[in-house]
Short mmCIF file of C-alpha atoms and ligand atoms in Angstrom, two decimals:
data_model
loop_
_atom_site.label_atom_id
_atom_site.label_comp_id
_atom_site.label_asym_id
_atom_site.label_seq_id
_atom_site.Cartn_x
_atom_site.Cartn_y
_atom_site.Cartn_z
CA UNK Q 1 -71.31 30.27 -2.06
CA UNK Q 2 -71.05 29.22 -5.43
CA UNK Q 3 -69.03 30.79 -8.11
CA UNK Q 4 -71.66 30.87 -10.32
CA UNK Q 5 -75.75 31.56 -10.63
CA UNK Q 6 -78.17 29.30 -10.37
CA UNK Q 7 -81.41 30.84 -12.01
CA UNK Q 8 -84.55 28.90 -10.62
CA UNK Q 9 -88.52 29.80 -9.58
CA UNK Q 10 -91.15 27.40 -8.47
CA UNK Q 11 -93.18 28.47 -11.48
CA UNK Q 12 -90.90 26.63 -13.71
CA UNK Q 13 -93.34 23.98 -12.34
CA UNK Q 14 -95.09 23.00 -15.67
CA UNK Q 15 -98.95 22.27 -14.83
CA UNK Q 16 -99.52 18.93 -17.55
CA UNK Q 17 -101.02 16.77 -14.92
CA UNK Q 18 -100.10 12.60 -15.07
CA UNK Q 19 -97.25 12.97 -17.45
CA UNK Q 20 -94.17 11.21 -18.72
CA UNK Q 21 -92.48 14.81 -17.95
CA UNK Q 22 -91.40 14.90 -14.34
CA UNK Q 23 -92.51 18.31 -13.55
CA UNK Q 24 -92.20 18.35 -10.33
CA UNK Q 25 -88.21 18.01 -10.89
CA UNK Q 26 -87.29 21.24 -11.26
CA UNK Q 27 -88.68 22.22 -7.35
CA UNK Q 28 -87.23 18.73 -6.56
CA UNK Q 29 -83.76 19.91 -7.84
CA UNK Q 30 -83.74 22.87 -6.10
CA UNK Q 31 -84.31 21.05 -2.44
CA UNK Q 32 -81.63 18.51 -2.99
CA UNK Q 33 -78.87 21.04 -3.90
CA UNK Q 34 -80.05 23.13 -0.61
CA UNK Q 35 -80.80 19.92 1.64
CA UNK Q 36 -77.19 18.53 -0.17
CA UNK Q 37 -75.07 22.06 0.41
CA UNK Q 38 -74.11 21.84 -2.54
CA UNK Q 39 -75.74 25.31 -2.80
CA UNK Q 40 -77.28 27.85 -0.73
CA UNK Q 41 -80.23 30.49 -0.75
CA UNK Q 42 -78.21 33.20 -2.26
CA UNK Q 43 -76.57 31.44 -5.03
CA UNK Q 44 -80.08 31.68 -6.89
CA UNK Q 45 -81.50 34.36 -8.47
CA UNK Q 46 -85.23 34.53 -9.76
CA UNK Q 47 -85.91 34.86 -13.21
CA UNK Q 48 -88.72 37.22 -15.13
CA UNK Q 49 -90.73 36.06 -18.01
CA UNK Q 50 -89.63 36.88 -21.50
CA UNK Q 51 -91.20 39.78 -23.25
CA UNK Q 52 -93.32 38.66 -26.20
CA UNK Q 53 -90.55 40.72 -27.80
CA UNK Q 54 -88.34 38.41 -26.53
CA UNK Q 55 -89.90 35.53 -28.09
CA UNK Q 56 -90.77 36.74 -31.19
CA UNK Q 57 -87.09 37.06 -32.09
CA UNK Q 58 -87.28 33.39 -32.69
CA UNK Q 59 -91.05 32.38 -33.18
CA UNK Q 60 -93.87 33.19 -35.80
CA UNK Q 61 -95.99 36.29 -34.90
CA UNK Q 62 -98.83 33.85 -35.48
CA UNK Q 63 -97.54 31.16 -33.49
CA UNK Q 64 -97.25 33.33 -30.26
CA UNK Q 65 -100.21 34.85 -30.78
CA UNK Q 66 -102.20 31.43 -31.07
CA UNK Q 67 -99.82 30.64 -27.78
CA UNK Q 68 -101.31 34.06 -25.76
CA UNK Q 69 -104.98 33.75 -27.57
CA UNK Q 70 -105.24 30.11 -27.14
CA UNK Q 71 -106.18 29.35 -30.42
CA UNK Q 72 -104.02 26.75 -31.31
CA UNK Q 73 -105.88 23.68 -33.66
CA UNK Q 74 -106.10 20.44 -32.25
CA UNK Q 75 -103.52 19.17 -34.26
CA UNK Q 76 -101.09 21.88 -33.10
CA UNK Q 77 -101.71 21.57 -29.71
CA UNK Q 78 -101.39 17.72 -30.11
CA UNK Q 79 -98.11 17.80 -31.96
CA UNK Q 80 -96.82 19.74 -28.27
CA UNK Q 81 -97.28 16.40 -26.65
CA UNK Q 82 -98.36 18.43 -23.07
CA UNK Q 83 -102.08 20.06 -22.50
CA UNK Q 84 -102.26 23.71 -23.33
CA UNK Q 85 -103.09 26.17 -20.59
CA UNK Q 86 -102.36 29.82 -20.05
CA UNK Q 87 -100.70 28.47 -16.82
CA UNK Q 88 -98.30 26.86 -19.47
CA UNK Q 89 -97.55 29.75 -21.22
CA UNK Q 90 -96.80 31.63 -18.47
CA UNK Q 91 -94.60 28.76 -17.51
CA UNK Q 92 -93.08 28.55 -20.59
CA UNK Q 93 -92.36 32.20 -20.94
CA UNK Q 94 -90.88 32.05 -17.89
CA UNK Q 95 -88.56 29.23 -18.59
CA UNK Q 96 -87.15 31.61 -21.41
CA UNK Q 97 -86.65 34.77 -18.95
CA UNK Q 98 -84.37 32.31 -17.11
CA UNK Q 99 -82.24 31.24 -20.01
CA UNK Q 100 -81.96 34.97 -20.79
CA UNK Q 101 -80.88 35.58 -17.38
CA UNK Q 102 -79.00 32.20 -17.38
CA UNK Q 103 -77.13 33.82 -20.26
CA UNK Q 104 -76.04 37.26 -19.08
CA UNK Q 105 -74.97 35.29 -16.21
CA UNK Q 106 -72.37 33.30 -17.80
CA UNK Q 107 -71.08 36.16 -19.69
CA UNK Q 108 -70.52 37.57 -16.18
CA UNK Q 109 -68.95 34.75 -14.54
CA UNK Q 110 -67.71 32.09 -16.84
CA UNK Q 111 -70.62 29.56 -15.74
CA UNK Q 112 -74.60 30.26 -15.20
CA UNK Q 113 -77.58 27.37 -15.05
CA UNK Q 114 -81.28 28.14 -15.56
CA UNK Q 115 -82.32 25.19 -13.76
CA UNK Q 116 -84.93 24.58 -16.34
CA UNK Q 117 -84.96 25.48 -20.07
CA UNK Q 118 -83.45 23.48 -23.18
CA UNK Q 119 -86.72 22.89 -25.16
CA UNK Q 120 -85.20 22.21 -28.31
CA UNK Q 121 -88.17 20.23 -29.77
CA UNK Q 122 -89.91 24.01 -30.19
CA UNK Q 123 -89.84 25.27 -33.98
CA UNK Q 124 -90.49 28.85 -35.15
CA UNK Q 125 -93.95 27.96 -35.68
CA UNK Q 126 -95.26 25.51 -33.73
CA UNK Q 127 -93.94 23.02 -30.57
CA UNK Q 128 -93.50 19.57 -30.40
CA UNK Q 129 -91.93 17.26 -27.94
CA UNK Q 130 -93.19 18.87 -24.58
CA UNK Q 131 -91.48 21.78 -26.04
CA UNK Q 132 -93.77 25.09 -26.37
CA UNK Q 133 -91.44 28.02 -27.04
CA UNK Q 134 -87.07 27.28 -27.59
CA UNK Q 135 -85.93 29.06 -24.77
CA UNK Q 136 -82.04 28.97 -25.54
CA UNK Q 137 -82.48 29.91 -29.01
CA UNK Q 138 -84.61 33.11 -27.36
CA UNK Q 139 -81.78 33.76 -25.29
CA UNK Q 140 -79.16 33.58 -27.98
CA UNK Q 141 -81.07 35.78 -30.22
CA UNK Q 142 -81.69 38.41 -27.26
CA UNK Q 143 -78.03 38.29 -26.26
CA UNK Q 144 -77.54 38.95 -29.86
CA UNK Q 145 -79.37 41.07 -30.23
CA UNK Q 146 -78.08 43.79 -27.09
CA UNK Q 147 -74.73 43.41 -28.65
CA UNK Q 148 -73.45 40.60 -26.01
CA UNK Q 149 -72.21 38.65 -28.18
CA UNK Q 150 -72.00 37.93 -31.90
CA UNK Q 151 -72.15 33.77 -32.08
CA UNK Q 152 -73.21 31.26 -29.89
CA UNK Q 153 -73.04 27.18 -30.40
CA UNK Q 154 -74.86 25.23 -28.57
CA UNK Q 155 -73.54 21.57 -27.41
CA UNK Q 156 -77.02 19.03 -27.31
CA UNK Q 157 -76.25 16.45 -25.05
CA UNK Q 158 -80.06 15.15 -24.53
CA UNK Q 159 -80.41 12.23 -26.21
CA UNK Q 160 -82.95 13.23 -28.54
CA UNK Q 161 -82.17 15.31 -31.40
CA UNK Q 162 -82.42 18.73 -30.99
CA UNK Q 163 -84.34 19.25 -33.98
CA UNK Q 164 -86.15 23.03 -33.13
CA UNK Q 165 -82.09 24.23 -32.79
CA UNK Q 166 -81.33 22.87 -36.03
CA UNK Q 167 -83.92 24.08 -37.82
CA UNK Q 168 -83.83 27.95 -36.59
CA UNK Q 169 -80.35 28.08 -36.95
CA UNK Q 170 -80.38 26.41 -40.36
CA UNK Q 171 -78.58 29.39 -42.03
CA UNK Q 172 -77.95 28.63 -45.77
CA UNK Q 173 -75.75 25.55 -45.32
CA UNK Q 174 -73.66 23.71 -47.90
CA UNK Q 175 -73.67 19.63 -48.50
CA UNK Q 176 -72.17 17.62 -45.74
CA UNK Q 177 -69.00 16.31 -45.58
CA UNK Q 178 -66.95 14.19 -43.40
CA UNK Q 179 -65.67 15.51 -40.72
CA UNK Q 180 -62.32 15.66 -39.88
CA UNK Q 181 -61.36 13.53 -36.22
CA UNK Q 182 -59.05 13.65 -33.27
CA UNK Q 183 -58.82 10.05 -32.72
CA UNK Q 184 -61.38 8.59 -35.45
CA UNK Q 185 -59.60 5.45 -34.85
CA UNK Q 186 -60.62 5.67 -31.29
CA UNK Q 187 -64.17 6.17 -31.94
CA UNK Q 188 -66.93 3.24 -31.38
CA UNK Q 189 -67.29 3.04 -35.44
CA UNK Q 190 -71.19 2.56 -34.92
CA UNK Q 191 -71.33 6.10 -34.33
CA UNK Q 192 -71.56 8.44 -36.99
CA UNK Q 193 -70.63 11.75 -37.32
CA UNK Q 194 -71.89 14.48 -39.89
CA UNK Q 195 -72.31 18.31 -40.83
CA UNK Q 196 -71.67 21.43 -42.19
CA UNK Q 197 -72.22 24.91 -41.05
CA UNK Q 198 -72.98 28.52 -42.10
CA UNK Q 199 -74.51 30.90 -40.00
CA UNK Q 200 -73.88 33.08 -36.31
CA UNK Q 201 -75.07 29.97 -34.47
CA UNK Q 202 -73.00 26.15 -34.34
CA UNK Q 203 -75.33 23.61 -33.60
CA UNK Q 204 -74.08 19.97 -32.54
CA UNK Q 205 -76.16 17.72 -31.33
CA UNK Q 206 -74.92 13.96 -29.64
CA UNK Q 207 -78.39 11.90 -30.00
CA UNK Q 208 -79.20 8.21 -30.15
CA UNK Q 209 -80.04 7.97 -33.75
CA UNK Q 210 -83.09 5.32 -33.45
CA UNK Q 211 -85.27 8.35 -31.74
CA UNK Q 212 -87.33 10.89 -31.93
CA UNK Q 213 -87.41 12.92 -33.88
CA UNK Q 214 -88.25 11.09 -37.37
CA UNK Q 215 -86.82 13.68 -39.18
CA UNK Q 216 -83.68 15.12 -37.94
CA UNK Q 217 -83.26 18.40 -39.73
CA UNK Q 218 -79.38 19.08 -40.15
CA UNK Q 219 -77.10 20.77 -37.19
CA UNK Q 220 -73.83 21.78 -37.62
CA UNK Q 221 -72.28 18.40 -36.31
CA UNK Q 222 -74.76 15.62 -35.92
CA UNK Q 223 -73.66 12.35 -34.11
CA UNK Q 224 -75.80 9.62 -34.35
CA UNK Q 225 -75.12 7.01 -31.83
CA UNK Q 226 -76.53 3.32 -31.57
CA UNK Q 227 -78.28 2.45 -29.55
CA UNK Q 228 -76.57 1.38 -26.35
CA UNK Q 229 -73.33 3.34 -26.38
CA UNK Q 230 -71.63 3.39 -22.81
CA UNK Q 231 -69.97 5.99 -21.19
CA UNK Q 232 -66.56 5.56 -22.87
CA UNK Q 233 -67.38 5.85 -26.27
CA UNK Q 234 -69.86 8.66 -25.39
CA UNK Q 235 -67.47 10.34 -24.05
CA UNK Q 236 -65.13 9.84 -26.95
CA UNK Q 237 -67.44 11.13 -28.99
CA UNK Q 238 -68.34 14.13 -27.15
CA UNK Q 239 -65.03 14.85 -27.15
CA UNK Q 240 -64.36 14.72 -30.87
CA UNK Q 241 -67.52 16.70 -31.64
CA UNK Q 242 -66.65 19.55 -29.24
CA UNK Q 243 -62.72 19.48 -30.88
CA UNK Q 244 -64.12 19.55 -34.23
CA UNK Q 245 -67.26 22.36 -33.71
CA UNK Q 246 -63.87 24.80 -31.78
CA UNK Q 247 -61.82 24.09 -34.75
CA UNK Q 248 -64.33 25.71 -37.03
CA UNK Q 249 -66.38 28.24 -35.27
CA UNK Q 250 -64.88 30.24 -31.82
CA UNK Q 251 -68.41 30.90 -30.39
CA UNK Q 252 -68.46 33.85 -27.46
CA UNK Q 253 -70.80 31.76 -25.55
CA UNK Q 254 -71.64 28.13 -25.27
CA UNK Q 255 -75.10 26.69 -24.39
CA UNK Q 256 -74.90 23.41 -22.77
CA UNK Q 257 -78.41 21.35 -22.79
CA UNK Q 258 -77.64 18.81 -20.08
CA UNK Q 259 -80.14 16.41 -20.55
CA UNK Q 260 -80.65 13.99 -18.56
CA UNK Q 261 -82.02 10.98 -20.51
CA UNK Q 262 -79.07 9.48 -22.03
CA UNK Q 263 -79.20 7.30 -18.84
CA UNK Q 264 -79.45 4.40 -19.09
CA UNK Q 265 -82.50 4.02 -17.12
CA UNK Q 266 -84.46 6.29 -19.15
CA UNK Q 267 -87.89 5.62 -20.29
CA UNK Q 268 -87.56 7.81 -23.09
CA UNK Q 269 -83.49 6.87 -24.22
CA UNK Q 270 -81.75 3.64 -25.63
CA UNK Q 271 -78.39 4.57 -24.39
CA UNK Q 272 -76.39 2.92 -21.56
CA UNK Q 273 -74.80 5.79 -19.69
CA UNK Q 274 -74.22 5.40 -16.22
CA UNK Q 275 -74.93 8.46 -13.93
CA UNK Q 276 -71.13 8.41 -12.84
CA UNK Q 277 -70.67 8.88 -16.91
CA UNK Q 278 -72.86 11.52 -17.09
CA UNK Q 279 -71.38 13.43 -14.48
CA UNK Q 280 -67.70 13.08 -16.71
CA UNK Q 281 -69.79 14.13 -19.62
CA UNK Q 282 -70.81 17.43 -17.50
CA UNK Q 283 -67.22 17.95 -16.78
CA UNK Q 284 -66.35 17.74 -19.96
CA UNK Q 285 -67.82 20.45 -21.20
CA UNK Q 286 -67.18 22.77 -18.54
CA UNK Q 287 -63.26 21.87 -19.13
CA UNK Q 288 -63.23 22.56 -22.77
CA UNK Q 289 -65.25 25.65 -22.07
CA UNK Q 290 -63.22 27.01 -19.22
CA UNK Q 291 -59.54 26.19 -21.07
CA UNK Q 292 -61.22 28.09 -23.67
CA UNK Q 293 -62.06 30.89 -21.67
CA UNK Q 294 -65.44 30.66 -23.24
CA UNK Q 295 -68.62 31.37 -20.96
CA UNK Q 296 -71.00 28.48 -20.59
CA UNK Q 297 -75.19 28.58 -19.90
CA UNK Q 298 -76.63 25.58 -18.61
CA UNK Q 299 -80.20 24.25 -19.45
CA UNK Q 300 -81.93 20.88 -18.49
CA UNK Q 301 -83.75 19.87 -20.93
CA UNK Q 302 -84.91 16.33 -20.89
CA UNK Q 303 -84.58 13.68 -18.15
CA UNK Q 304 -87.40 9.98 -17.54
CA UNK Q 305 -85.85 7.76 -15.55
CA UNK Q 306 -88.10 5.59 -14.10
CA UNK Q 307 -86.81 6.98 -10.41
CA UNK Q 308 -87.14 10.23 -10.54
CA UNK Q 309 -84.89 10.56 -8.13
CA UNK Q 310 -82.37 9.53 -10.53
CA UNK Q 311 -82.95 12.37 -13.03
CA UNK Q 312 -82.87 14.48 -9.56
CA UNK Q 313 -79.35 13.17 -9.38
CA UNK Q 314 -77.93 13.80 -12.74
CA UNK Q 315 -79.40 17.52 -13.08
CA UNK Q 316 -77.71 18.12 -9.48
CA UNK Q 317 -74.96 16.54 -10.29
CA UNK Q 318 -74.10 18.92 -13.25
CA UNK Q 319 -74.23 21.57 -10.52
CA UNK Q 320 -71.56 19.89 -8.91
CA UNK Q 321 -69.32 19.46 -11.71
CA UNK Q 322 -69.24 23.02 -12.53
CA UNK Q 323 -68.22 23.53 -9.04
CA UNK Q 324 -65.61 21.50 -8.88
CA UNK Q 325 -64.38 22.82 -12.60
CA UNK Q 326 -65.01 26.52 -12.01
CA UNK Q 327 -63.82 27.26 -8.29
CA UNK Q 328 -60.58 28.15 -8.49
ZN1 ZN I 401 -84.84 14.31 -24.53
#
């Protein structure tokens, strides 16, 4: 058994048809960690949907109602990037029960994963990105709001800027300024980071700046990266961007987005890292967290290579590194 949570159902399965989006990778993840041993049957648990409660602690009362009605414009449901259904919703919906449940979870045992979740591209009122609804900003806000915990930062490793955490966590914020570093000397000096921070919630976010989004609205800590950046200096980064985020803010629960699609295979991502890289990225962050003694949720979020079996290998593989971090 593991000594942690996986949270997983097969209706994560989102129904968009021919799509960029490997849906089918969440059921695909689930059979290799089985078929692997690197889990078994009754280290998952089965999420339920969030309450429209839930959501609305985060989202628009008219968003989510144009969400359940299914009267979104064209140009709304365009901007999502995925074809609306009700099946979606529901899909969706669930997603965010399982980064609730992901959440408690961690706070229980140091570690949990919703095998799904981190759709950070979702805004208060309205989705973009193949992002309907922003699951880990639900859960925060639920946690929150039950008196778990009082702040929460979340550590953005897709390689697209999480630009739906940004911009609900905004806060009042102040001009940026540079940031103090580790080992700035260290550093690949193409990188850049930036930020400032008010608020309950620390966003950073590690992105490949020449991406989507356009417009990145400000996190806590950005880092733009060029395009290209290896393991080592992504690594280097992540490092300094986690040291820096602790120094300021002690968060009582840290929500990794694992993304998968700074690979550099990645039909979607300009970086170079190799899946043996983002594995030590996944580690990483589980280190920091656990020598911290701070609990850690773990979403998916984003993940093209052009084998899917490759994304298959670097969402499993962040299983593994929380394993082999957290049993002890
Ligand atoms: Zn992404």
């Amino acid at each position: 058994m593991l000594p942690f949570k996986l949270i997983y159902s097969d209706d994560y399965y989102l129904p968009i048809g021919e799509h960029v989006f490997p849906a089918e990778k969440y059921r695909l993840v689930h059979q290799r960690l089985l078929e692997t041993n690197v889990a078994q049957r009754g280290d998952f648990l089965a999420p339920q949907p969030a309450s429209d409660r839930d959501v609305l602690l985060v989202h628009t009362p008219q968003y989510v109602e144009k969400l359940t009605k299914g009267t979104l414009s064209a140009i709304e449901a365009m901007q999502m990037e995925i074809p609306y259904s009700q099946e979606l919703v529901r899909a969706f919906w669930l997603s965010a029960g399982g980064s609730i449940l992901a959440a408690e979870q961690a706070l229980k045992h140091r570690v949990a994963f919703n095998l799904g979740g981190g759709f950070h591209h979702a805004f208060p009122d309205h989705g973009e990105g193949f992002c309907m609804i922003h699951d880990v900003a639900i859960a925060i806000r639920r946690m929150q709001r039950d008196d778990k915990i009082r702040k929460a930062m979340t550590v953005d490793c897709d390689v697209h800027h999480g630009n739906g955490t940004a911009a609900i966590f905004a806060g009042t914020r102040t001009g940026s300024e540079p940031l103090p570093s580790v080992a700035a000397s260290t550093l690949n000096p193409a990188g850049k980071m930036r930020g400032a921070h008010a608020g309950d919630v620390f966003t950073i976010s590690l992105h490949q700046k020449n991406n989507y989004p356009a417009w990145k609205p400000a996190s806590s800590i950005d880092v733009d990266l060029p395009d290209g950046m290896g393991d080592d200096d992504y690594l280097a980064w992540l490092y300094n961007a986690l040291s820096s985020g602790l120094r300021q803010f002690e968060p009582d629960l840290i929500c990794y987005l694992a993304g998968a699609d700074p690979y550099r295979e990645d039909q979607l991502g300009g970086l170079d890292l190799t899946i043996e890289g983002l594995k030590k990225r996944d580690e990483l962050v589980f280190r920091v967290a656990k020598t911290r003694d701070i609990p850690v949720m773990v979403t998916y979020a984003g993940g093209y290579a052009q084998r899917v079996e490759d994304t298959v290998t670097i969402h499993c593989n962040t299983v593994v590194a929380a394993k082999e971090v957290f049993s002890d």
